[in-house]
Amino acid sequence: MSGIWGRVDEYIVETLFDKDVALSDALSANAAAGLRPIDVSAAQGKFLHLLVRMSGARRVLEVGTLGAYSTIWMAKALPDGGKVVTLEYDPHHAQVARQNIERAGLSSVIEVRVGAAAETLPILAAESQEPFDFVFIDADKPNNTTYLDWAIRLGRPGTVIVLDNVVRNGQLVNAASTDPNVKGSRGAFELIAASPRLSATALQTVGAKGYDGFAVMILD
């Protein structure tokens, strides 16, 4: 079944997308640098791009940069004067990301901060910057609840939050799972359900990345 999912993804990209050298070069550079191929798919990247545009976001926060493939997709959706702040734990990943960002001509739009997000998020809050209009969380799954909590604190009414990889090949419904990633997804759902400030849904996805899904929410 995953074969047909992948072929449909290819058809979507070939039919609906213009070729973007910056994005294809970023994936090539990531592979050459030894980064794991865990970026969002092209169809998912365009989904994020459209959500940023639809929401009218000017300030985007990303938790989990990897090689900046998703970062570039979102940055290209911003109006003049827009900004992406992206947080990456691994210094090597951050170096590759910065090179990809520079090659894409987006160094003035994207700021990469290095360090554990659980430590850099409080620093962002202490800087008293403007709230973020859009938050994409795609980092270590056991810390999902920490990242969601900070997304709420750093957002405003109307902020859109997207949490990736929540379905875990269907294991989301397995309450007995001891997998830390599944437990991280279930913890995120429990936090969302308990928060009076979040209105949310989740979408199951299939495609080049297999079977997974996004949680999509808005901050009230």
Tab-separated table of C-alpha atoms in Angstrom:
chain	number	residue	atom	x	y	z
A	1	MET	CA	0.000	0.000	0.000
A	2	SER	CA	2.848	2.427	0.770
A	3	GLY	CA	3.904	2.083	-2.882
A	4	ILE	CA	0.693	3.635	-4.146
A	5	TRP	CA	0.834	6.266	-1.408
A	6	GLY	CA	4.271	7.290	-2.638
A	7	ARG	CA	3.175	7.351	-6.268
A	8	VAL	CA	0.219	9.574	-5.410
A	9	ASP	CA	2.570	11.951	-3.586
A	10	GLU	CA	4.773	12.059	-6.680
A	11	TYR	CA	1.757	12.825	-8.860
A	12	ILE	CA	0.668	15.643	-6.537
A	13	VAL	CA	4.119	17.223	-6.626
A	14	GLU	CA	4.592	16.797	-10.384
A	15	THR	CA	1.135	18.167	-11.177
A	16	LEU	CA	0.676	20.994	-8.693
A	17	PHE	CA	4.137	22.264	-7.740
A	18	ASP	CA	6.608	24.494	-9.539
A	19	LYS	CA	10.205	23.308	-9.333
A	20	ASP	CA	12.021	25.047	-6.484
A	21	VAL	CA	15.791	24.689	-6.648
A	22	ALA	CA	16.306	25.937	-3.085
A	23	LEU	CA	14.125	23.170	-1.693
A	24	SER	CA	15.579	20.373	-3.828
A	25	ASP	CA	19.109	21.590	-3.072
A	26	ALA	CA	18.333	21.564	0.649
A	27	LEU	CA	17.310	17.901	0.518
A	28	SER	CA	20.423	17.029	-1.476
A	29	ALA	CA	22.651	18.891	0.975
A	30	ASN	CA	20.966	17.194	3.926
A	31	ALA	CA	21.640	13.774	2.426
A	32	ALA	CA	25.252	14.669	1.620
A	33	ALA	CA	25.761	15.824	5.213
A	34	GLY	CA	24.426	12.561	6.610
A	35	LEU	CA	21.174	13.902	8.045
A	36	ARG	CA	18.414	11.332	8.451
A	37	PRO	CA	15.709	11.623	5.724
A	38	ILE	CA	12.983	12.575	8.186
A	39	ASP	CA	12.032	15.949	6.706
A	40	VAL	CA	8.386	16.537	5.938
A	41	SER	CA	7.389	15.409	2.451
A	42	ALA	CA	7.050	17.976	-0.315
A	43	ALA	CA	3.250	17.757	-0.094
A	44	GLN	CA	3.409	18.325	3.667
A	45	GLY	CA	5.844	21.212	3.215
A	46	LYS	CA	3.435	22.882	0.802
A	47	PHE	CA	0.635	22.245	3.313
A	48	LEU	CA	2.603	24.183	5.945
A	49	HIS	CA	3.368	26.911	3.395
A	50	LEU	CA	-0.329	27.326	2.626
A	51	LEU	CA	-1.315	27.332	6.304
A	52	VAL	CA	1.176	30.138	6.968
A	53	ARG	CA	-0.299	32.123	4.077
A	54	MET	CA	-3.910	31.394	5.015
A	55	SER	CA	-3.344	32.436	8.620
A	56	GLY	CA	-1.688	35.701	7.586
A	57	ALA	CA	1.272	34.878	9.827
A	58	ARG	CA	4.193	37.276	10.048
A	59	ARG	CA	6.116	35.562	12.854
A	60	VAL	CA	6.694	31.808	12.759
A	61	LEU	CA	8.264	29.605	15.417
A	62	GLU	CA	9.587	26.175	14.480
A	63	VAL	CA	10.706	23.617	17.062
A	64	GLY	CA	13.015	21.167	15.283
A	65	THR	CA	14.951	22.487	12.278
A	66	LEU	CA	16.863	19.464	10.982
A	67	GLY	CA	18.252	20.796	7.653
A	68	ALA	CA	15.681	23.617	7.282
A	69	TYR	CA	13.582	22.023	4.530
A	70	SER	CA	10.287	22.759	6.295
A	71	THR	CA	11.738	26.063	7.489
A	72	ILE	CA	12.321	27.227	3.932
A	73	TRP	CA	8.800	26.180	2.897
A	74	MET	CA	7.318	28.341	5.663
A	75	ALA	CA	9.678	31.283	5.160
A	76	LYS	CA	8.692	31.480	1.494
A	77	ALA	CA	5.081	32.009	2.603
A	78	LEU	CA	5.799	35.088	4.699
A	79	PRO	CA	5.054	38.667	3.683
A	80	ASP	CA	7.798	41.283	3.550
A	81	GLY	CA	9.160	41.823	7.038
A	82	GLY	CA	8.154	38.339	8.178
A	83	LYS	CA	10.412	36.230	10.400
A	84	VAL	CA	10.975	32.557	11.230
A	85	VAL	CA	12.743	31.588	14.440
A	86	THR	CA	13.723	27.921	14.321
A	87	LEU	CA	15.198	25.901	17.184
A	88	GLU	CA	17.637	23.026	16.627
A	89	TYR	CA	19.335	20.868	19.235
A	90	ASP	CA	22.133	19.415	17.092
A	91	PRO	CA	24.941	21.850	16.101
A	92	HIS	CA	25.720	19.852	12.941
A	93	HIS	CA	22.107	19.996	11.821
A	94	ALA	CA	22.075	23.736	12.536
A	95	GLN	CA	25.206	24.267	10.437
A	96	VAL	CA	23.690	22.413	7.485
A	97	ALA	CA	20.441	24.332	7.957
A	98	ARG	CA	22.199	27.701	7.914
A	99	GLN	CA	23.991	26.780	4.696
A	100	ASN	CA	20.700	25.753	3.093
A	101	ILE	CA	19.053	28.946	4.284
A	102	GLU	CA	21.872	31.100	2.920
A	103	ARG	CA	21.750	29.284	-0.415
A	104	ALA	CA	17.998	29.953	-0.537
A	105	GLY	CA	18.608	33.681	0.047
A	106	LEU	CA	16.644	33.649	3.296
A	107	SER	CA	19.291	34.449	5.909
A	108	SER	CA	17.590	37.757	6.718
A	109	VAL	CA	14.242	35.993	7.225
A	110	ILE	CA	15.230	32.885	9.217
A	111	GLU	CA	17.039	32.830	12.561
A	112	VAL	CA	18.451	29.480	13.708
A	113	ARG	CA	18.968	29.069	17.446
A	114	VAL	CA	21.016	26.129	18.697
A	115	GLY	CA	20.362	24.238	21.915
A	116	ALA	CA	17.755	22.148	23.630
A	117	ALA	CA	14.380	23.732	22.859
A	118	ALA	CA	13.261	23.250	26.456
A	119	GLU	CA	16.048	25.710	27.319
A	120	THR	CA	15.808	28.113	24.369
A	121	LEU	CA	12.016	28.532	24.567
A	122	PRO	CA	12.152	30.225	28.007
A	123	ILE	CA	14.842	32.534	26.619
A	124	LEU	CA	12.514	33.530	23.797
A	125	ALA	CA	9.791	34.260	26.326
A	126	ALA	CA	12.142	36.371	28.439
A	127	GLU	CA	13.076	38.503	25.441
A	128	SER	CA	9.520	39.887	25.374
A	129	GLN	CA	9.293	39.824	21.606
A	130	GLU	CA	6.012	39.979	19.720
A	131	PRO	CA	3.948	36.793	19.956
A	132	PHE	CA	4.221	34.183	17.249
A	133	ASP	CA	1.381	33.825	14.751
A	134	PHE	CA	2.232	30.275	13.667
A	135	VAL	CA	4.080	27.456	15.442
A	136	PHE	CA	5.280	24.202	13.884
A	137	ILE	CA	6.487	21.516	16.292
A	138	ASP	CA	8.514	18.669	14.801
A	139	ALA	CA	11.133	17.713	17.361
A	140	ASP	CA	11.719	14.924	19.892
A	141	LYS	CA	8.279	13.501	20.582
A	142	PRO	CA	8.640	12.740	24.332
A	143	ASN	CA	8.832	16.516	24.912
A	144	ASN	CA	5.678	17.316	22.928
A	145	THR	CA	3.812	18.578	25.983
A	146	THR	CA	6.668	20.914	26.923
A	147	TYR	CA	6.749	22.378	23.427
A	148	LEU	CA	2.963	22.766	23.279
A	149	ASP	CA	2.942	24.525	26.630
A	150	TRP	CA	5.501	27.030	25.376
A	151	ALA	CA	3.650	27.455	22.073
A	152	ILE	CA	0.615	28.544	24.063
A	153	ARG	CA	2.675	30.967	26.140
A	154	LEU	CA	4.428	32.436	23.100
A	155	GLY	CA	1.311	32.729	20.965
A	156	ARG	CA	-1.730	34.989	20.928
A	157	PRO	CA	-5.436	34.496	20.266
A	158	GLY	CA	-5.561	33.242	16.691
A	159	THR	CA	-2.111	31.626	16.658
A	160	VAL	CA	-2.082	28.414	14.613
A	161	ILE	CA	-0.119	25.469	16.041
A	162	VAL	CA	0.770	22.349	14.054
A	163	LEU	CA	2.222	19.278	15.776
A	164	ASP	CA	3.753	16.662	13.469
A	165	ASN	CA	3.988	12.861	13.678
A	166	VAL	CA	1.153	12.310	16.119
A	167	VAL	CA	-0.448	9.142	14.674
A	168	ARG	CA	2.692	6.986	14.861
A	169	ASN	CA	1.568	4.394	12.310
A	170	GLY	CA	-1.697	4.007	14.211
A	171	GLN	CA	-0.081	3.364	17.580
A	172	LEU	CA	-1.647	6.557	18.921
A	173	VAL	CA	-4.649	4.451	20.020
A	174	ASN	CA	-2.473	1.953	21.899
A	175	ALA	CA	-2.826	3.015	25.522
A	176	ALA	CA	-0.518	0.189	26.611
A	177	SER	CA	2.388	1.288	24.390
A	178	THR	CA	5.694	1.839	26.139
A	179	ASP	CA	7.197	3.616	23.113
A	180	PRO	CA	8.275	7.093	24.314
A	181	ASN	CA	7.198	8.605	20.993
A	182	VAL	CA	3.699	7.151	21.252
A	183	LYS	CA	3.474	8.255	24.865
A	184	GLY	CA	4.560	11.722	23.718
A	185	SER	CA	1.733	11.827	21.178
A	186	ARG	CA	-0.852	10.638	23.677
A	187	GLY	CA	0.397	13.163	26.229
A	188	ALA	CA	0.023	15.917	23.647
A	189	PHE	CA	-3.574	14.907	22.944
A	190	GLU	CA	-4.329	14.893	26.666
A	191	LEU	CA	-2.846	18.378	27.067
A	192	ILE	CA	-4.806	19.691	24.077
A	193	ALA	CA	-8.044	18.164	25.344
A	194	ALA	CA	-7.529	19.689	28.794
A	195	SER	CA	-6.567	23.172	27.575
A	196	PRO	CA	-9.421	25.693	27.462
A	197	ARG	CA	-7.359	27.787	25.045
A	198	LEU	CA	-6.931	25.229	22.261
A	199	SER	CA	-9.439	24.236	19.591
A	200	ALA	CA	-7.998	21.323	17.656
A	201	THR	CA	-8.351	18.428	15.285
A	202	ALA	CA	-5.955	15.848	13.898
A	203	LEU	CA	-5.551	14.622	10.343
A	204	GLN	CA	-4.240	11.185	9.463
A	205	THR	CA	-1.825	11.246	6.537
A	206	VAL	CA	-0.422	8.665	4.143
A	207	GLY	CA	2.210	9.224	1.493
A	208	ALA	CA	5.934	9.140	0.894
A	209	LYS	CA	6.468	9.267	4.671
A	210	GLY	CA	4.155	6.338	5.397
A	211	TYR	CA	1.206	6.489	7.803
A	212	ASP	CA	1.177	9.299	10.342
A	213	GLY	CA	-0.609	12.600	10.903
A	214	PHE	CA	-0.726	16.190	12.125
A	215	ALA	CA	-2.558	17.790	15.014
A	216	VAL	CA	-3.741	21.255	13.969
A	217	MET	CA	-5.029	23.750	16.484
A	218	ILE	CA	-5.813	27.417	17.024
A	219	LEU	CA	-5.188	29.355	20.193
A	220	ASP	CA	-8.291	31.040	21.654
